[in-house]
Amino acid sequence: MNNLSCFLQKQWQSLWQGDDYTVLFDTLMTHYQQSHRHYHNLTHLHECFAYFDDIKHQLKSPKVVALALFYHDVIYQPKSSSNEQDSANFAKSALSGKVTENELDTIYHYILTTQDHKNTLGDGDLDYLLDIDLAILGADWQRFMQYNHQIRQEYSHVHTWFYTLKRRQILKMFYQQSPLFLTPYFYQLLEQKAKANLKHALTT
C-alpha cells in the first residue's frame, strides 16, 4: 500500500469507531486508481483530506463531510455527464444501513451539489466541502498547471479547439465568481491565489 492509500485508510478507519469496513475502502481505492483518471484520483482525494484535517473542527457533522468527500468522485468517466449522480447513487447503495437515513440523504445531496457548486440551503458544512473540492484552484502555480494538464489528459478524446473553448469558459466562470470560496477560512487562504492562477491561465 502506498503512502496516499495509507493516509486515506487512516481517515477511513477514523469514521467507524473500530468497525471494519475494509471491503468498502478497497472498492473506493479500486475506483480512484482507474487508469483513465489523471486528476480525479488518489492524489485529489489526499489533497481533499489534507484540507479536511485543517477544518474538521469547524464542522457540525465531520463524518458526513468525510464520507461525501470519499464518494464524491467514486464514479468518474470523462465521457459521461452523470458522474455526480452516479457517484451519489453509488454512495447511497454502499452506505445504506451503515449510517443513519438522515446522514445518507445528506451525503447524497452533498455529492450532487459538487456538480454546480451552488449551496442553496445555506448549509455551512456543505460550504466547506465545496471549498475543499475547489481548493486546487488556489494551489501554487506549478501544481495548478499540473492540474490543468491532468484535466486535459482526462479529456484527450475531445478535439483541441473544442476543449480549449470549453475549458476557458469554465475557468472564466470560476474567475468571475465572487467570492469563489464560500467559507471565511478558504476565502482568506486561497481566494487571491486562485484568482491570480485563473487570470494567468486565461491570459496565456
mmCIF file of C-alpha atoms in Angstrom, residues 5-203:
data_model
loop_
_atom_site.group_PDB
_atom_site.id
_atom_site.type_symbol
_atom_site.label_atom_id
_atom_site.label_comp_id
_atom_site.label_asym_id
_atom_site.label_seq_id
_atom_site.Cartn_x
_atom_site.Cartn_y
_atom_site.Cartn_z
ATOM 1 C CA SER A 5 -3.534 4.852 0.413
ATOM 2 C CA CYS A 6 -2.177 4.592 3.954
ATOM 3 C CA PHE A 7 -3.150 8.185 4.714
ATOM 4 C CA LEU A 8 -6.632 7.651 3.295
ATOM 5 C CA GLN A 9 -7.048 4.342 5.094
ATOM 6 C CA LYS A 10 -6.402 6.096 8.423
ATOM 7 C CA GLN A 11 -9.006 8.698 7.506
ATOM 8 C CA TRP A 12 -11.467 5.940 6.626
ATOM 9 C CA GLN A 13 -10.836 3.920 9.787
ATOM 10 C CA SER A 14 -11.394 7.007 11.961
ATOM 11 C CA LEU A 15 -15.004 7.157 10.743
ATOM 12 C CA TRP A 16 -16.152 3.778 12.003
ATOM 13 C CA GLN A 17 -15.110 3.608 15.658
ATOM 14 C CA GLY A 18 -13.454 0.244 15.320
ATOM 15 C CA ASP A 19 -15.897 -1.342 12.891
ATOM 16 C CA ASP A 20 -14.216 -2.961 9.902
ATOM 17 C CA TYR A 21 -15.421 -1.742 6.529
ATOM 18 C CA THR A 22 -12.343 -2.837 4.608
ATOM 19 C CA VAL A 23 -14.310 -4.009 1.572
ATOM 20 C CA LEU A 24 -15.888 -0.572 1.159
ATOM 21 C CA PHE A 25 -12.498 1.108 1.406
ATOM 22 C CA ASP A 26 -10.869 -1.316 -1.027
ATOM 23 C CA THR A 27 -13.669 -0.680 -3.510
ATOM 24 C CA LEU A 28 -13.106 3.067 -3.229
ATOM 25 C CA MET A 29 -9.376 2.646 -3.799
ATOM 26 C CA THR A 30 -10.008 0.497 -6.875
ATOM 27 C CA HIS A 31 -12.197 3.190 -8.403
ATOM 28 C CA TYR A 32 -9.858 6.064 -7.640
ATOM 29 C CA GLN A 33 -6.918 4.190 -9.167
ATOM 30 C CA GLN A 34 -8.546 3.567 -12.546
ATOM 31 C CA SER A 35 -6.098 4.187 -15.379
ATOM 32 C CA HIS A 36 -8.174 6.894 -17.104
ATOM 33 C CA ARG A 37 -8.024 9.117 -14.022
ATOM 34 C CA HIS A 38 -5.237 11.684 -14.196
ATOM 35 C CA TYR A 39 -6.647 14.260 -11.783
ATOM 36 C CA HIS A 40 -9.701 12.649 -10.170
ATOM 37 C CA ASN A 41 -7.579 10.055 -8.413
ATOM 38 C CA LEU A 42 -5.945 9.272 -5.062
ATOM 39 C CA THR A 43 -3.871 12.453 -5.171
ATOM 40 C CA HIS A 44 -7.015 14.577 -5.428
ATOM 41 C CA LEU A 45 -8.587 12.628 -2.570
ATOM 42 C CA HIS A 46 -5.412 13.039 -0.499
ATOM 43 C CA GLU A 47 -5.374 16.791 -1.120
ATOM 44 C CA CYS A 48 -9.026 16.992 -0.103
ATOM 45 C CA PHE A 49 -8.388 15.251 3.203
ATOM 46 C CA ALA A 50 -5.309 17.317 3.955
ATOM 47 C CA TYR A 51 -7.630 20.344 3.928
ATOM 48 C CA PHE A 52 -10.334 18.386 5.748
ATOM 49 C CA ASP A 53 -7.925 17.828 8.645
ATOM 50 C CA ASP A 54 -7.432 21.594 8.880
ATOM 51 C CA ILE A 55 -11.136 22.430 9.153
ATOM 52 C CA LYS A 56 -12.894 19.367 10.571
ATOM 53 C CA HIS A 57 -13.155 21.011 13.997
ATOM 54 C CA GLN A 58 -15.362 23.667 12.343
ATOM 55 C CA LEU A 59 -17.885 21.125 11.079
ATOM 56 C CA LYS A 60 -21.184 20.126 12.644
ATOM 57 C CA SER A 61 -21.007 16.633 11.089
ATOM 58 C CA PRO A 62 -17.408 15.842 10.130
ATOM 59 C CA LYS A 63 -18.235 12.183 9.445
ATOM 60 C CA VAL A 64 -20.867 13.148 6.871
ATOM 61 C CA VAL A 65 -18.492 15.561 5.125
ATOM 62 C CA ALA A 66 -15.703 12.962 5.153
ATOM 63 C CA LEU A 67 -17.919 10.301 3.606
ATOM 64 C CA ALA A 68 -19.174 12.744 0.976
ATOM 65 C CA LEU A 69 -15.543 13.538 0.127
ATOM 66 C CA PHE A 70 -14.649 9.862 -0.145
ATOM 67 C CA TYR A 71 -17.511 9.195 -2.534
ATOM 68 C CA HIS A 72 -17.834 12.483 -4.442
ATOM 69 C CA ASP A 73 -15.758 11.242 -7.409
ATOM 70 C CA VAL A 74 -16.055 7.496 -6.912
ATOM 71 C CA ILE A 75 -17.632 7.272 -10.362
ATOM 72 C CA TYR A 76 -15.696 9.279 -12.926
ATOM 73 C CA GLN A 77 -15.958 8.771 -16.648
ATOM 74 C CA PRO A 78 -14.835 11.770 -18.757
ATOM 75 C CA LYS A 79 -17.367 10.951 -21.476
ATOM 76 C CA SER A 80 -20.260 10.877 -19.021
ATOM 77 C CA SER A 81 -22.430 13.812 -17.944
ATOM 78 C CA SER A 82 -23.839 11.972 -14.929
ATOM 79 C CA ASN A 83 -20.760 11.352 -12.772
ATOM 80 C CA GLU A 84 -22.101 13.223 -9.745
ATOM 81 C CA GLN A 85 -25.476 11.483 -9.953
ATOM 82 C CA ASP A 86 -23.790 8.107 -10.424
ATOM 83 C CA SER A 87 -21.411 8.776 -7.518
ATOM 84 C CA ALA A 88 -24.310 9.821 -5.272
ATOM 85 C CA ASN A 89 -26.220 6.668 -6.192
ATOM 86 C CA PHE A 90 -23.120 4.547 -5.572
ATOM 87 C CA ALA A 91 -22.619 6.120 -2.139
ATOM 88 C CA LYS A 92 -26.257 5.620 -1.200
ATOM 89 C CA SER A 93 -26.080 1.950 -2.109
ATOM 90 C CA ALA A 94 -22.709 1.347 -0.421
ATOM 91 C CA LEU A 95 -23.554 3.172 2.828
ATOM 92 C CA SER A 96 -27.176 2.081 3.236
ATOM 93 C CA GLY A 97 -27.594 0.553 6.690
ATOM 94 C CA LYS A 98 -24.149 1.788 7.793
ATOM 95 C CA VAL A 99 -25.156 5.382 8.553
ATOM 96 C CA THR A 100 -28.488 6.907 9.542
ATOM 97 C CA GLU A 101 -31.074 7.708 6.873
ATOM 98 C CA ASN A 102 -30.595 11.420 7.532
ATOM 99 C CA GLU A 103 -26.838 11.108 7.099
ATOM 100 C CA LEU A 104 -27.333 9.077 3.933
ATOM 101 C CA ASP A 105 -29.665 11.697 2.449
ATOM 102 C CA THR A 106 -27.216 14.473 3.327
ATOM 103 C CA ILE A 107 -24.249 12.652 1.768
ATOM 104 C CA TYR A 108 -26.330 12.055 -1.353
ATOM 105 C CA HIS A 109 -27.255 15.736 -1.585
ATOM 106 C CA TYR A 110 -23.678 16.906 -0.914
ATOM 107 C CA ILE A 111 -22.295 14.777 -3.742
ATOM 108 C CA LEU A 112 -24.934 16.028 -6.193
ATOM 109 C CA THR A 113 -24.071 19.611 -5.275
ATOM 110 C CA THR A 114 -20.465 19.165 -6.415
ATOM 111 C CA GLN A 115 -21.814 19.295 -9.966
ATOM 112 C CA ASP A 116 -22.611 23.022 -9.949
ATOM 113 C CA HIS A 117 -21.067 24.077 -6.615
ATOM 114 C CA LYS A 118 -24.167 26.041 -5.608
ATOM 115 C CA ASN A 119 -25.255 25.751 -1.994
ATOM 116 C CA THR A 120 -28.874 26.883 -1.997
ATOM 117 C CA LEU A 121 -29.592 25.630 1.536
ATOM 118 C CA GLY A 122 -27.057 27.747 3.435
ATOM 119 C CA ASP A 123 -25.507 24.584 4.875
ATOM 120 C CA GLY A 124 -22.181 25.532 6.478
ATOM 121 C CA ASP A 125 -20.743 22.019 6.264
ATOM 122 C CA LEU A 126 -21.565 21.902 2.563
ATOM 123 C CA ASP A 127 -19.753 25.223 2.082
ATOM 124 C CA TYR A 128 -16.608 23.620 3.460
ATOM 125 C CA LEU A 129 -16.958 20.555 1.268
ATOM 126 C CA LEU A 130 -17.396 22.655 -1.882
ATOM 127 C CA ASP A 131 -14.411 24.825 -0.962
ATOM 128 C CA ILE A 132 -12.263 21.735 -0.414
ATOM 129 C CA ASP A 133 -13.248 20.399 -3.822
ATOM 130 C CA LEU A 134 -12.170 23.675 -5.489
ATOM 131 C CA ALA A 135 -9.065 24.247 -3.372
ATOM 132 C CA ILE A 136 -6.835 23.091 -6.249
ATOM 133 C CA LEU A 137 -7.587 26.429 -7.941
ATOM 134 C CA GLY A 138 -5.613 28.140 -5.179
ATOM 135 C CA ALA A 139 -2.622 25.808 -5.291
ATOM 136 C CA ASP A 140 0.836 27.067 -6.168
ATOM 137 C CA TRP A 141 1.219 27.828 -9.869
ATOM 138 C CA GLN A 142 3.161 24.650 -10.691
ATOM 139 C CA ARG A 143 0.503 22.425 -9.105
ATOM 140 C CA PHE A 144 -2.277 24.446 -10.725
ATOM 141 C CA MET A 145 -0.740 23.946 -14.165
ATOM 142 C CA GLN A 146 -0.211 20.257 -13.447
ATOM 143 C CA TYR A 147 -3.903 20.024 -12.550
ATOM 144 C CA ASN A 148 -4.810 21.824 -15.782
ATOM 145 C CA HIS A 149 -2.707 19.347 -17.757
ATOM 146 C CA GLN A 150 -4.254 16.387 -15.924
ATOM 147 C CA ILE A 151 -7.755 17.566 -16.803
ATOM 148 C CA ARG A 152 -6.686 17.802 -20.444
ATOM 149 C CA GLN A 153 -5.393 14.221 -20.257
ATOM 150 C CA GLU A 154 -8.756 13.043 -18.970
ATOM 151 C CA TYR A 155 -10.414 14.727 -21.934
ATOM 152 C CA SER A 156 -7.880 13.600 -24.519
ATOM 153 C CA HIS A 157 -10.773 12.309 -26.631
ATOM 154 C CA VAL A 158 -12.009 15.889 -27.174
ATOM 155 C CA HIS A 159 -10.659 17.863 -30.141
ATOM 156 C CA THR A 160 -8.153 20.536 -29.076
ATOM 157 C CA TRP A 161 -10.043 23.585 -30.341
ATOM 158 C CA PHE A 162 -13.302 22.499 -28.701
ATOM 159 C CA TYR A 163 -11.614 21.530 -25.440
ATOM 160 C CA THR A 164 -9.778 24.866 -25.307
ATOM 161 C CA LEU A 165 -13.028 26.758 -25.846
ATOM 162 C CA LYS A 166 -14.952 24.872 -23.166
ATOM 163 C CA ARG A 167 -12.074 24.873 -20.688
ATOM 164 C CA ARG A 168 -11.665 28.631 -20.988
ATOM 165 C CA GLN A 169 -15.384 29.039 -20.361
ATOM 166 C CA ILE A 170 -15.119 27.031 -17.158
ATOM 167 C CA LEU A 171 -12.020 28.866 -15.916
ATOM 168 C CA LYS A 172 -13.633 32.224 -16.746
ATOM 169 C CA MET A 173 -16.747 31.236 -14.822
ATOM 170 C CA PHE A 174 -14.625 30.486 -11.749
ATOM 171 C CA TYR A 175 -12.650 33.705 -12.214
ATOM 172 C CA GLN A 176 -15.807 35.807 -12.363
ATOM 173 C CA GLN A 177 -17.410 34.083 -9.377
ATOM 174 C CA SER A 178 -17.243 36.435 -6.406
ATOM 175 C CA PRO A 179 -16.493 35.156 -3.940
ATOM 176 C CA LEU A 180 -15.092 31.921 -5.310
ATOM 177 C CA PHE A 181 -14.719 30.355 -1.875
ATOM 178 C CA LEU A 182 -17.723 30.253 0.420
ATOM 179 C CA THR A 183 -16.121 29.967 3.862
ATOM 180 C CA PRO A 184 -14.010 32.641 5.588
ATOM 181 C CA TYR A 185 -11.209 30.124 6.101
ATOM 182 C CA PHE A 186 -10.781 29.209 2.434
ATOM 183 C CA TYR A 187 -11.518 32.734 1.250
ATOM 184 C CA GLN A 188 -8.660 34.141 3.321
ATOM 185 C CA LEU A 189 -6.339 31.262 2.480
ATOM 186 C CA LEU A 190 -6.899 30.753 -1.241
ATOM 187 C CA GLU A 191 -9.126 33.401 -2.877
ATOM 188 C CA GLN A 192 -6.392 35.762 -4.079
ATOM 189 C CA LYS A 193 -4.114 32.949 -5.226
ATOM 190 C CA ALA A 194 -6.928 31.194 -7.069
ATOM 191 C CA LYS A 195 -7.979 34.378 -8.878
ATOM 192 C CA ALA A 196 -4.341 35.040 -9.829
ATOM 193 C CA ASN A 197 -3.970 31.491 -11.163
ATOM 194 C CA LEU A 198 -7.175 31.743 -13.154
ATOM 195 C CA LYS A 199 -6.300 35.141 -14.600
ATOM 196 C CA HIS A 200 -2.858 33.909 -15.620
ATOM 197 C CA ALA A 201 -4.325 30.779 -17.229
ATOM 198 C CA LEU A 202 -6.856 32.855 -19.151
ATOM 199 C CA THR A 203 -4.284 35.310 -20.493
#
